[in-house]
Coordinates of C-alpha atoms and ligand atoms in Angstrom, one line a residue:
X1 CA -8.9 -88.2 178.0
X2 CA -5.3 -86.8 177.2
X3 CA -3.9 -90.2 178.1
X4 CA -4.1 -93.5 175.3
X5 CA -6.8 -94.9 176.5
X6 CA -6.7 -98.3 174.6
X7 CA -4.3 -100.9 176.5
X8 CA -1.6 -101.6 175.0
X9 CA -2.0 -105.4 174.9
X10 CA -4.4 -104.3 171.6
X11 CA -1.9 -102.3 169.4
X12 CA -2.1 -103.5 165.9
X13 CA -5.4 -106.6 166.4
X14 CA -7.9 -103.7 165.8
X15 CA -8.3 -105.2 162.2
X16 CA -10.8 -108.2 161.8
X17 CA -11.2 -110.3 158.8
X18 CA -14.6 -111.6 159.7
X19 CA -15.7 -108.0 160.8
X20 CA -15.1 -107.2 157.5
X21 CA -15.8 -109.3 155.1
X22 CA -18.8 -110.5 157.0
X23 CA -20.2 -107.2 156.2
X24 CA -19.8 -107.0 152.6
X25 CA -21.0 -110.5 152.2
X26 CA -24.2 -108.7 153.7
X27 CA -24.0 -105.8 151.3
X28 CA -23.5 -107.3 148.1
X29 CA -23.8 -111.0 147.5
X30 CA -26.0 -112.6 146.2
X31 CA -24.1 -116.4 146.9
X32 CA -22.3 -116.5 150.6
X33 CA -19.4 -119.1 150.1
X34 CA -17.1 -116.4 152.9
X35 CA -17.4 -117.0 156.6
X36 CA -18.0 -120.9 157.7
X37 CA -21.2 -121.6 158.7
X38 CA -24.1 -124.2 156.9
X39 CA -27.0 -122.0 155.3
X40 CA -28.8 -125.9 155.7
X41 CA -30.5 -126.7 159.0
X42 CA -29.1 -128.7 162.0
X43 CA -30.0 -132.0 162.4
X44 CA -33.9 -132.9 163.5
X45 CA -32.1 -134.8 167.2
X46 CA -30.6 -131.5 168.1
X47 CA -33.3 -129.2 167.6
X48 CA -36.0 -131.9 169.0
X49 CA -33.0 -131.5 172.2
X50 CA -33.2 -128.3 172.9
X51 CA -37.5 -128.4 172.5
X52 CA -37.4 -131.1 175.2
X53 CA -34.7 -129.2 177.3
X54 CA -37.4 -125.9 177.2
X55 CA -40.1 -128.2 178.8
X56 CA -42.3 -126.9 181.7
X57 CA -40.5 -129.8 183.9
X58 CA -37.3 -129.0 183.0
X59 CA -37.6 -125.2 183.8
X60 CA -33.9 -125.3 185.9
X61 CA -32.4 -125.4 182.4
X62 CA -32.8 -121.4 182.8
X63 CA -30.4 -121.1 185.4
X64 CA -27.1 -121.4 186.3
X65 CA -25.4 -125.1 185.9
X66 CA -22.1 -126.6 186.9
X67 CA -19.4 -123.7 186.4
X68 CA -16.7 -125.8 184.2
X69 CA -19.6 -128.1 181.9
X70 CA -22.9 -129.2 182.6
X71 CA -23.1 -132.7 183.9
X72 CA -24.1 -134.2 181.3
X73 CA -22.6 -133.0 178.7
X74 CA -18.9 -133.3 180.3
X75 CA -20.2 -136.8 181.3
X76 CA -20.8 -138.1 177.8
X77 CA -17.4 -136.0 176.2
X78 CA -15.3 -138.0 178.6
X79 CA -17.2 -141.5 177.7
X80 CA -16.8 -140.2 173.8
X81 CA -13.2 -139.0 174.1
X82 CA -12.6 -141.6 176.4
X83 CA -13.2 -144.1 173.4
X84 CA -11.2 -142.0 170.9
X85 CA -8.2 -141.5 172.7
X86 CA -8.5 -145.5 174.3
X87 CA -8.0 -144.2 177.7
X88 CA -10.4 -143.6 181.2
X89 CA -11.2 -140.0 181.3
X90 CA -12.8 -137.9 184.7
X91 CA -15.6 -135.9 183.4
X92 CA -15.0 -133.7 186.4
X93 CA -11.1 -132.8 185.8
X94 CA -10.0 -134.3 181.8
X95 CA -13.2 -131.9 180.2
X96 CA -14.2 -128.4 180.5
X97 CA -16.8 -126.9 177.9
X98 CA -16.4 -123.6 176.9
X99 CA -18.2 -121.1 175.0
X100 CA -17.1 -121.7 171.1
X101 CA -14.1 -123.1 170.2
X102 CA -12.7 -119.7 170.3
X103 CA -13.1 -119.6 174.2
X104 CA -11.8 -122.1 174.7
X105 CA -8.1 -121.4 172.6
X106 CA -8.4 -117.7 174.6
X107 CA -8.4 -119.8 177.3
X108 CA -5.5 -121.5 176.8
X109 CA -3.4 -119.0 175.9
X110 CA -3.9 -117.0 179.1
X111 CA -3.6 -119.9 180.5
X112 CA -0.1 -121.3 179.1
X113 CA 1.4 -117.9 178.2
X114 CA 3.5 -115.8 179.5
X115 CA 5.6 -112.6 178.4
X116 CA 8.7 -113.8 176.5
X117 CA 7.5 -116.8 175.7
X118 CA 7.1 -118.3 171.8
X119 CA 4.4 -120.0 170.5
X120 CA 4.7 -121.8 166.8
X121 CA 1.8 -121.3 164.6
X122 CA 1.7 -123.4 161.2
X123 CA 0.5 -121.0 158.5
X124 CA -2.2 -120.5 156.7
X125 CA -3.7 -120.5 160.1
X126 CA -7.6 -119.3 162.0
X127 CA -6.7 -115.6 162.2
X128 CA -7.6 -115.8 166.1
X129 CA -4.3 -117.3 167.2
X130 CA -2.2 -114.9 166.4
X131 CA -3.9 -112.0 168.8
X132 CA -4.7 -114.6 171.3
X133 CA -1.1 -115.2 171.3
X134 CA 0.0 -111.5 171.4
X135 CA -3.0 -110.8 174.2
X136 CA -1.4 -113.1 176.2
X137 CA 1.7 -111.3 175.9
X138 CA 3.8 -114.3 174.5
X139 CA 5.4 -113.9 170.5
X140 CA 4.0 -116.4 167.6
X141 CA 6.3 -117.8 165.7
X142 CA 5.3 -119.0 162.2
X143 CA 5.9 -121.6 159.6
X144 CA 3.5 -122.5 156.4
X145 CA 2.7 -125.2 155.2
X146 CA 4.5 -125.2 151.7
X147 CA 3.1 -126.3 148.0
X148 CA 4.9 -128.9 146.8
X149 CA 2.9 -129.2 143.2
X150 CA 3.1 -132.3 141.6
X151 CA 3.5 -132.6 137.5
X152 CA 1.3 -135.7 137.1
X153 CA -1.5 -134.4 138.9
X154 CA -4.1 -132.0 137.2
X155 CA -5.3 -130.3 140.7
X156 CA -3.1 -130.1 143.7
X157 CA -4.3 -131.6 147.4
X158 CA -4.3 -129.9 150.8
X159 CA -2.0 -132.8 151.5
X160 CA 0.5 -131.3 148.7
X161 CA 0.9 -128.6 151.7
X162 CA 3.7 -129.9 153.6
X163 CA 5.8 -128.5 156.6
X164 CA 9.7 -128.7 155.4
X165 CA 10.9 -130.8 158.8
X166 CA 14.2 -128.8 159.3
X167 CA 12.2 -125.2 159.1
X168 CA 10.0 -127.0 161.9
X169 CA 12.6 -128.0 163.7
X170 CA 14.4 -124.6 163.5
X171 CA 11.7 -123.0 164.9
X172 CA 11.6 -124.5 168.3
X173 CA 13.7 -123.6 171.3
X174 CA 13.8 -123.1 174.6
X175 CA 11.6 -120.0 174.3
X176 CA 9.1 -122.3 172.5
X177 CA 6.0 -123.0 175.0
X178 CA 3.6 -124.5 172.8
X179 CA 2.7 -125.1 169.2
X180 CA -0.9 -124.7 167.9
X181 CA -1.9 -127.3 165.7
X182 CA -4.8 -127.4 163.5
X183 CA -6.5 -130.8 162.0
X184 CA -8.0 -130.7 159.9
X185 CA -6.9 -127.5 158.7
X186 CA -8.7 -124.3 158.4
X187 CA -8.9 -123.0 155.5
X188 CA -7.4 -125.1 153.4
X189 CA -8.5 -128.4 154.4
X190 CA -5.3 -130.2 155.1
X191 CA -5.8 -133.7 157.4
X192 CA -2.3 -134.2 159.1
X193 CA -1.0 -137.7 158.8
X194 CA 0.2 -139.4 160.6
X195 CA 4.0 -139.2 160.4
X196 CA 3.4 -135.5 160.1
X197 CA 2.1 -135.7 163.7
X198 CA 4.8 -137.7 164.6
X199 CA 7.2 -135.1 163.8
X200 CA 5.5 -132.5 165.6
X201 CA 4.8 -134.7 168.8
X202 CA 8.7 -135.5 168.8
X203 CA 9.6 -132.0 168.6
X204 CA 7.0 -131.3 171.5
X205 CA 8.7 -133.8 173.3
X206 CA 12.1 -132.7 172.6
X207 CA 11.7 -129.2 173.6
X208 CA 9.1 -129.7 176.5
X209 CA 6.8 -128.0 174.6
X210 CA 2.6 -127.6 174.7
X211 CA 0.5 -128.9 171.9
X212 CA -3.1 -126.9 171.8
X213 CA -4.8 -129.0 169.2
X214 CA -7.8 -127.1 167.8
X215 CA -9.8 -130.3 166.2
X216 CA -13.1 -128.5 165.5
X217 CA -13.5 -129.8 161.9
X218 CA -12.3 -133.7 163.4
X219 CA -15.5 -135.2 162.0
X220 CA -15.7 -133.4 158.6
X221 CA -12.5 -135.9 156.8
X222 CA -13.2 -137.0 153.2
X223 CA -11.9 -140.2 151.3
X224 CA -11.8 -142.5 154.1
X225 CA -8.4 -140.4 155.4
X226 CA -8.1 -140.6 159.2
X227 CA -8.2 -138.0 161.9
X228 CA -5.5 -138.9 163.6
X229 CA -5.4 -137.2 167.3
X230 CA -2.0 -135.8 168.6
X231 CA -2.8 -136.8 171.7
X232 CA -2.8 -140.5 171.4
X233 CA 0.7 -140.3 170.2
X234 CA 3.5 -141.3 172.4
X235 CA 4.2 -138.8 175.0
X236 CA 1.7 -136.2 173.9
X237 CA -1.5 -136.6 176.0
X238 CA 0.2 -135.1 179.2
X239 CA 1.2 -132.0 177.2
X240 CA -1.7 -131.7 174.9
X241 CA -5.0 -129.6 175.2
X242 CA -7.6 -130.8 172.4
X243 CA -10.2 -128.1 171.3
X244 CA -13.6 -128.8 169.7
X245 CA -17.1 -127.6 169.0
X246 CA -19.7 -128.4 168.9
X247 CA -21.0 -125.4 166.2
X248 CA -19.0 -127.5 163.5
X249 CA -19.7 -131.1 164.6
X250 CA -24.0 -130.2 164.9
X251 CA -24.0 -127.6 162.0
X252 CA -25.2 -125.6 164.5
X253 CA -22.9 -122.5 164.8
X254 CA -24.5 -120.3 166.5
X255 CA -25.1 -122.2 169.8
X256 CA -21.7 -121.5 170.6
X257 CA -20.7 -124.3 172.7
X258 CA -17.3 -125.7 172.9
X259 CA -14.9 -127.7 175.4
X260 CA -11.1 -128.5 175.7
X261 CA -9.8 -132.0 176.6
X262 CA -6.6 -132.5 178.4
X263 CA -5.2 -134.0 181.6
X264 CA -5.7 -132.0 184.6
X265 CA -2.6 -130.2 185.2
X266 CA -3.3 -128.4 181.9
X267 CA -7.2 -128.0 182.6
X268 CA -6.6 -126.8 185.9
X269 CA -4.9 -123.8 185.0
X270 CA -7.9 -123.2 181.9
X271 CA -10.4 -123.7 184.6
X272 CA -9.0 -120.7 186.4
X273 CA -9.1 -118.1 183.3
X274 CA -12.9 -119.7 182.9
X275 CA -14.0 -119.3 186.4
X276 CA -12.8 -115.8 186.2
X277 CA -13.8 -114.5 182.9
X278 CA -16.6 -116.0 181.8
X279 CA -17.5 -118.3 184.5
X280 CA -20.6 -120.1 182.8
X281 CA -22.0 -121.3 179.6
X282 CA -25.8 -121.6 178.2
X283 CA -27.3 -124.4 180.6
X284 CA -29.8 -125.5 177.7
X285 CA -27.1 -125.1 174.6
X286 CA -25.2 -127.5 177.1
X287 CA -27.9 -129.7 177.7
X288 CA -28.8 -130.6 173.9
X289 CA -25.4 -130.7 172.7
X290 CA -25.2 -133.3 175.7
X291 CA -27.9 -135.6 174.3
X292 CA -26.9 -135.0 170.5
X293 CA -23.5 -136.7 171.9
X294 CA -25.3 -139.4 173.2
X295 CA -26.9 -140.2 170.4
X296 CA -24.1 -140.3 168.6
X297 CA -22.0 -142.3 170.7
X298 CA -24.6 -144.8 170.3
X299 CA -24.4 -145.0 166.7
X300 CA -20.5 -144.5 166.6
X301 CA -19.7 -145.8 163.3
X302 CA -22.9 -147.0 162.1
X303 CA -24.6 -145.6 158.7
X304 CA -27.0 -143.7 160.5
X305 CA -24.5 -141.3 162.4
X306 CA -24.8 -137.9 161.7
X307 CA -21.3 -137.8 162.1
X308 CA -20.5 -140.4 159.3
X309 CA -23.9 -139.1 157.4
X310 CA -22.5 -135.0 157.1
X311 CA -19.4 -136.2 155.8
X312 CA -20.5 -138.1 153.2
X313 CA -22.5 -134.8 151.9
X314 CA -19.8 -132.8 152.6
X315 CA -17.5 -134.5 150.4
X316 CA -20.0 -134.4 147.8
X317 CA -20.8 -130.6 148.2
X318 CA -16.6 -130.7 147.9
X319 CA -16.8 -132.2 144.8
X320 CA -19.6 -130.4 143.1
X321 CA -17.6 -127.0 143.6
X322 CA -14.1 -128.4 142.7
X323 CA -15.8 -129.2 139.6
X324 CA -17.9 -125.3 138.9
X325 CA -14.4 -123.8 140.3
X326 CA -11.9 -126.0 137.9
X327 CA -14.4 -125.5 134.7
X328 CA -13.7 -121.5 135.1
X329 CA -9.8 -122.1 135.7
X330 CA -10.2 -120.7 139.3
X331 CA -7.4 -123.9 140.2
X332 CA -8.8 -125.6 143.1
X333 CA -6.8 -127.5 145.9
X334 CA -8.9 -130.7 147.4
X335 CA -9.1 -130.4 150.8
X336 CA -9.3 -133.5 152.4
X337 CA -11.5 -132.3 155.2
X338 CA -13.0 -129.2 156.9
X339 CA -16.0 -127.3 154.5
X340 CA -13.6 -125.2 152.9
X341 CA -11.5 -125.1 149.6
X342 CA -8.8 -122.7 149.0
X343 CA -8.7 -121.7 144.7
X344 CA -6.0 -120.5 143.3
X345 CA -6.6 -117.2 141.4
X346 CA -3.9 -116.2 139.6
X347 CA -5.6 -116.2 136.2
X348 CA -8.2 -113.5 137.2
X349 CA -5.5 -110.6 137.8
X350 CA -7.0 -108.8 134.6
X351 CA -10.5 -109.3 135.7
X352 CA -9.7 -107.0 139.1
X353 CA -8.5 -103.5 138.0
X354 CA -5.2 -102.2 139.4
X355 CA -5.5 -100.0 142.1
X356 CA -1.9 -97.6 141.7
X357 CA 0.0 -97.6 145.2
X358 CA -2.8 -99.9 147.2
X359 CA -1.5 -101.7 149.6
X360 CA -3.9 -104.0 149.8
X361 CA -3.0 -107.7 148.8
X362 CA -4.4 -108.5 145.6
X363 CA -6.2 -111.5 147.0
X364 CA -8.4 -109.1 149.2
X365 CA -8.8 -107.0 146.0
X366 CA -10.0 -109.8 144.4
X367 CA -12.6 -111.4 146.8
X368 CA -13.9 -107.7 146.9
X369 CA -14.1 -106.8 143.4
X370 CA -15.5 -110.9 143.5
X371 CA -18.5 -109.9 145.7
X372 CA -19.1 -106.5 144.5
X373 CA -19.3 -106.9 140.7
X374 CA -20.1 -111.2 140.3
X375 CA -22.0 -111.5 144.1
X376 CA -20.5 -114.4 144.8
X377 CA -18.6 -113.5 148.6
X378 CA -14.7 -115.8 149.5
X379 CA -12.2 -115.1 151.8
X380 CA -8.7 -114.0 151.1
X381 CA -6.4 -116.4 151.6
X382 CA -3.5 -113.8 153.0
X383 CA -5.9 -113.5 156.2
X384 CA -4.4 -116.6 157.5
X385 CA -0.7 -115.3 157.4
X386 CA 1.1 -113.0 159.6
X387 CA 2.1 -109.9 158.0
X388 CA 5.6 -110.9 156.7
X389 CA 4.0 -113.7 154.6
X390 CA 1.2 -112.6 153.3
X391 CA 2.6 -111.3 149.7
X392 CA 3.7 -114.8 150.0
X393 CA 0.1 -116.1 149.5
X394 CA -1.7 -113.4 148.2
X395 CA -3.2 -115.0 144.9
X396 CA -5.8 -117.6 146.5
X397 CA -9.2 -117.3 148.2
X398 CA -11.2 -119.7 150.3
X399 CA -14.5 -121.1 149.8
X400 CA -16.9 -122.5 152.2
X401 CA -19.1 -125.4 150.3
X402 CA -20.9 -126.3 153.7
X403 CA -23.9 -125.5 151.5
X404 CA -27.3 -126.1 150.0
X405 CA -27.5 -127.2 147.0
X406 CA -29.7 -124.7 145.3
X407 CA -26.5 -122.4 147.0
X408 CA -23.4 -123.9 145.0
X409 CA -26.1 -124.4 141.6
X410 CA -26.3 -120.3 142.0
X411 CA -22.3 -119.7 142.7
X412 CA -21.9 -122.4 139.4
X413 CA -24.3 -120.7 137.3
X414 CA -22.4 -116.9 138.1
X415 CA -19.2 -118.9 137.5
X416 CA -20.4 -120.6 134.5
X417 CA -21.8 -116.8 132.9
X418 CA -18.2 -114.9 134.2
X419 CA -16.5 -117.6 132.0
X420 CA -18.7 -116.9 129.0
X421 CA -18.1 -112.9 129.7
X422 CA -14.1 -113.8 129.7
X423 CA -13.7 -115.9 126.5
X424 CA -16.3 -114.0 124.5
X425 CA -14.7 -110.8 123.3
Ligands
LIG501 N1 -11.0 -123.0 165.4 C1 -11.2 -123.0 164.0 C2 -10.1 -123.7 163.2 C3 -12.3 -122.5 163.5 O1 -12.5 -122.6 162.1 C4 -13.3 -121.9 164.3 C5 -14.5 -121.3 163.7 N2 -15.6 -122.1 163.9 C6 -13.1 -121.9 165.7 C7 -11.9 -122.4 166.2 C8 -14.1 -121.2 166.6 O2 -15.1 -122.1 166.8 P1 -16.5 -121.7 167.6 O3 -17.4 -121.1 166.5 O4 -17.0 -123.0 168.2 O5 -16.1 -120.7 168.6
LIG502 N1 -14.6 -120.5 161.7 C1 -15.4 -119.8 160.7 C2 -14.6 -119.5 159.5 O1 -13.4 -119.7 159.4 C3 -16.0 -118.5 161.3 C4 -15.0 -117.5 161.8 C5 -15.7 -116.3 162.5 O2 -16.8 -116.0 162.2 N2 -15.0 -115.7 163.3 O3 -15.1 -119.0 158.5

């Protein structure tokens, strides 16, 4: 064809990170700590779900159910949400189930966005908002979260990450349409508190502004912090959309079922994007996450919930690698919730030979020389900045810990030797 062929809604979101890094965690390592995902199984309830859902009797699982969630399954996320945010939800208008997490913010932004319009993104941020945003034909705007390091402490915290409330404030206006808020934060593991909310919900307020709150890692908080919703804060719920998934809350990634909550003159307008783009997701995926729910809501809050019973490991898992990563000098920051940890790696810049005139952050030098030459595979942290920030942040990688044990013994024994190798001459 002599004429561009590629739309030009695409120009400069050809590059992935997980495309790419996904790929040389297949090549070389030998210990996968990159993209987020548990190498341990799913709970038994889940998997015994989705057996009983394939049952001769149940054989119209196969086909086609309700267009915006399967009856059960948006039945029990309003009773469970319902409970959450203290307030009646209609499964049939306040929940729509998508597929992943990542439909369901793709959704939103189509559905919210319009040319000309701004929407503030906290950095580090999931890499997918920024070309969801541009898709959509709106502008991101962007402020990080800045390190506030404290002399007393040894390690720093996620919640040493702080917004500065006047370079929040500056960035709204009347362009501002919506803000996208992650918590807890991917990827490094900040929980929002609650007067941090606050001062985002105000601004919302203020400016008239959307809030999409992507909440996928809600049940994976450490040290009895809280998740604190946005939505249940004074004047948010009618302007909020809240995002979750069930691939993080069943350690179940690949089933790739997700939902937004929200009142209905937000979910209408998501329901239209869905019922002409992707129209439908798996009936039986629906169906098991459905009765996991139920399960859970039955033992909300009890010992035995898998919610309360993954973050207990988790936070374990957390501490285990915090330990293998501080004994090498690869500074960890705690996260106090998601499964990953951002380390800082300043200390290893003679470790990664120079490459003269790259222009590649040395953070993405790093994690590649990291997987290539030690087998252990991390994620740059730079990934989750826009382009004007990245040299910014571009001396950290993240880890995933959502993994066996047997998995974060190997990465601590590689660790342990690459130490040895450095202080040995
Ligand atoms: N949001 C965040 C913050 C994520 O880390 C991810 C990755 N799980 C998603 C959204 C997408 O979730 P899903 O796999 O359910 O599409
Ligand atoms: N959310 C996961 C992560 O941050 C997976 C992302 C992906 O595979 N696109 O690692």
């Amino acid at each position: 064809m002599s004429r561009p062929v590629q739309a030009r809604r695409l120009e400069g979101i050809d590059k992935n990170i997980w495309v790419e890094f996904v790929k040389l965690a297949a090549t070389y390592s030998k210990v996968n700590l990159g993209q987020g995902f548990p190498d341990f199984p799913p709970p038994d309830f889940l998997k015994e779900a989705f057996e009983r859902a394939l049952s001769k009797e149940k054989y119209m699982l196969h086909q086609y159910t309700r267009v915006f969630g399967h009856p059960p399954l948006v039945n029990i996320l309003a009773q469970l949400f319902g409970k959450l945010l203290g307030r009646d939800l209609d499964p049939l208008t306040n929940v729509m189930v998508t597929v992943g997490a990542y439909q369901a913010l793709f959704c939103c932004f189509q559905a919210f966005v319009d040319e000309g319009d701004e929407v503030i993104i906290i950095e580090p941020f999931f890499d997918c908002y920024q070309p969801m945003v541009k898709m959509a034909g709106g502008t991101p705007v962007f402020v990080p979260l800045r390190p506030k390091p404290s002399k007393d402490k040894k390690l720093m915290s996620s919640a040493d990450w702080q917004l500065d409330p006047a370079e929040l404030a500056s960035k709204f206006s009347k362009r501002t349409k919506a803000i996208v808020l992650n918590s807890p934060n991917n990827p490094l593991g900040k929980v929002f508190s609650r007067g941090e909310l606050e001062l985002i919900a105000e601004l919302c307020v203020k400016h008239d502004a959307l809030c999409i709150s992507d909440e996928v890692y809600e049940w994976l908080v450490y040290d009895g912090k809280e998740h604190v919703r946005i939505a249940s804060l004074q004047g948010m719920w009618d302007r909020t959309v809240i995002i979750g998934s069930a691939g993080k809350t069943f350690s179940a990634t690949g089933w790739k079922v997700g939902w937004t909550v929200g009142p209905d003159q937000l979910l209408q307008h998501i329901r239209t994007v869905h019922q002409n783009s992707v129209y439908h997701c798996a009936t039986i995926a629906q169906e098991a996450v459905g009765q996991s729910f139920q399960r859970e809501l039955e033992l909300y809050g009890k010992p035995e919930s898998y919610f309360v019973q993954l973050a207990k490991e988790l936070q374990q898992k957390r501490d285990w690698l915090v330990q293998s990563l501080d004994a090498v000098g690869m500074k960890p920051i705690i996260p106090e919730g998601t499964y990953f940890l951002v380390a800082d790696i300043s200390e290893f810049k003679s470790d990664v030979p120079d490459v003269p005139n790259s222009k590649e952050p040395y953070d993405y030098r790093f994690a590649k020389w990291m997987v290539k030459n030690k087998g252990i595979a991390a994620i740059p942290l730079s990934a989750f900045y826009c382009e004007a920030h990245k040299n910014n942040y571009n001396h950290f990688v993240r880890f995933c810990f959502a993994k066996e044990e047997a998995t974060l013994k190997a990465a601590n024994d590689i660790l342990q030797k690459w130490k040895q190798e450095k202080t040995s001459p």
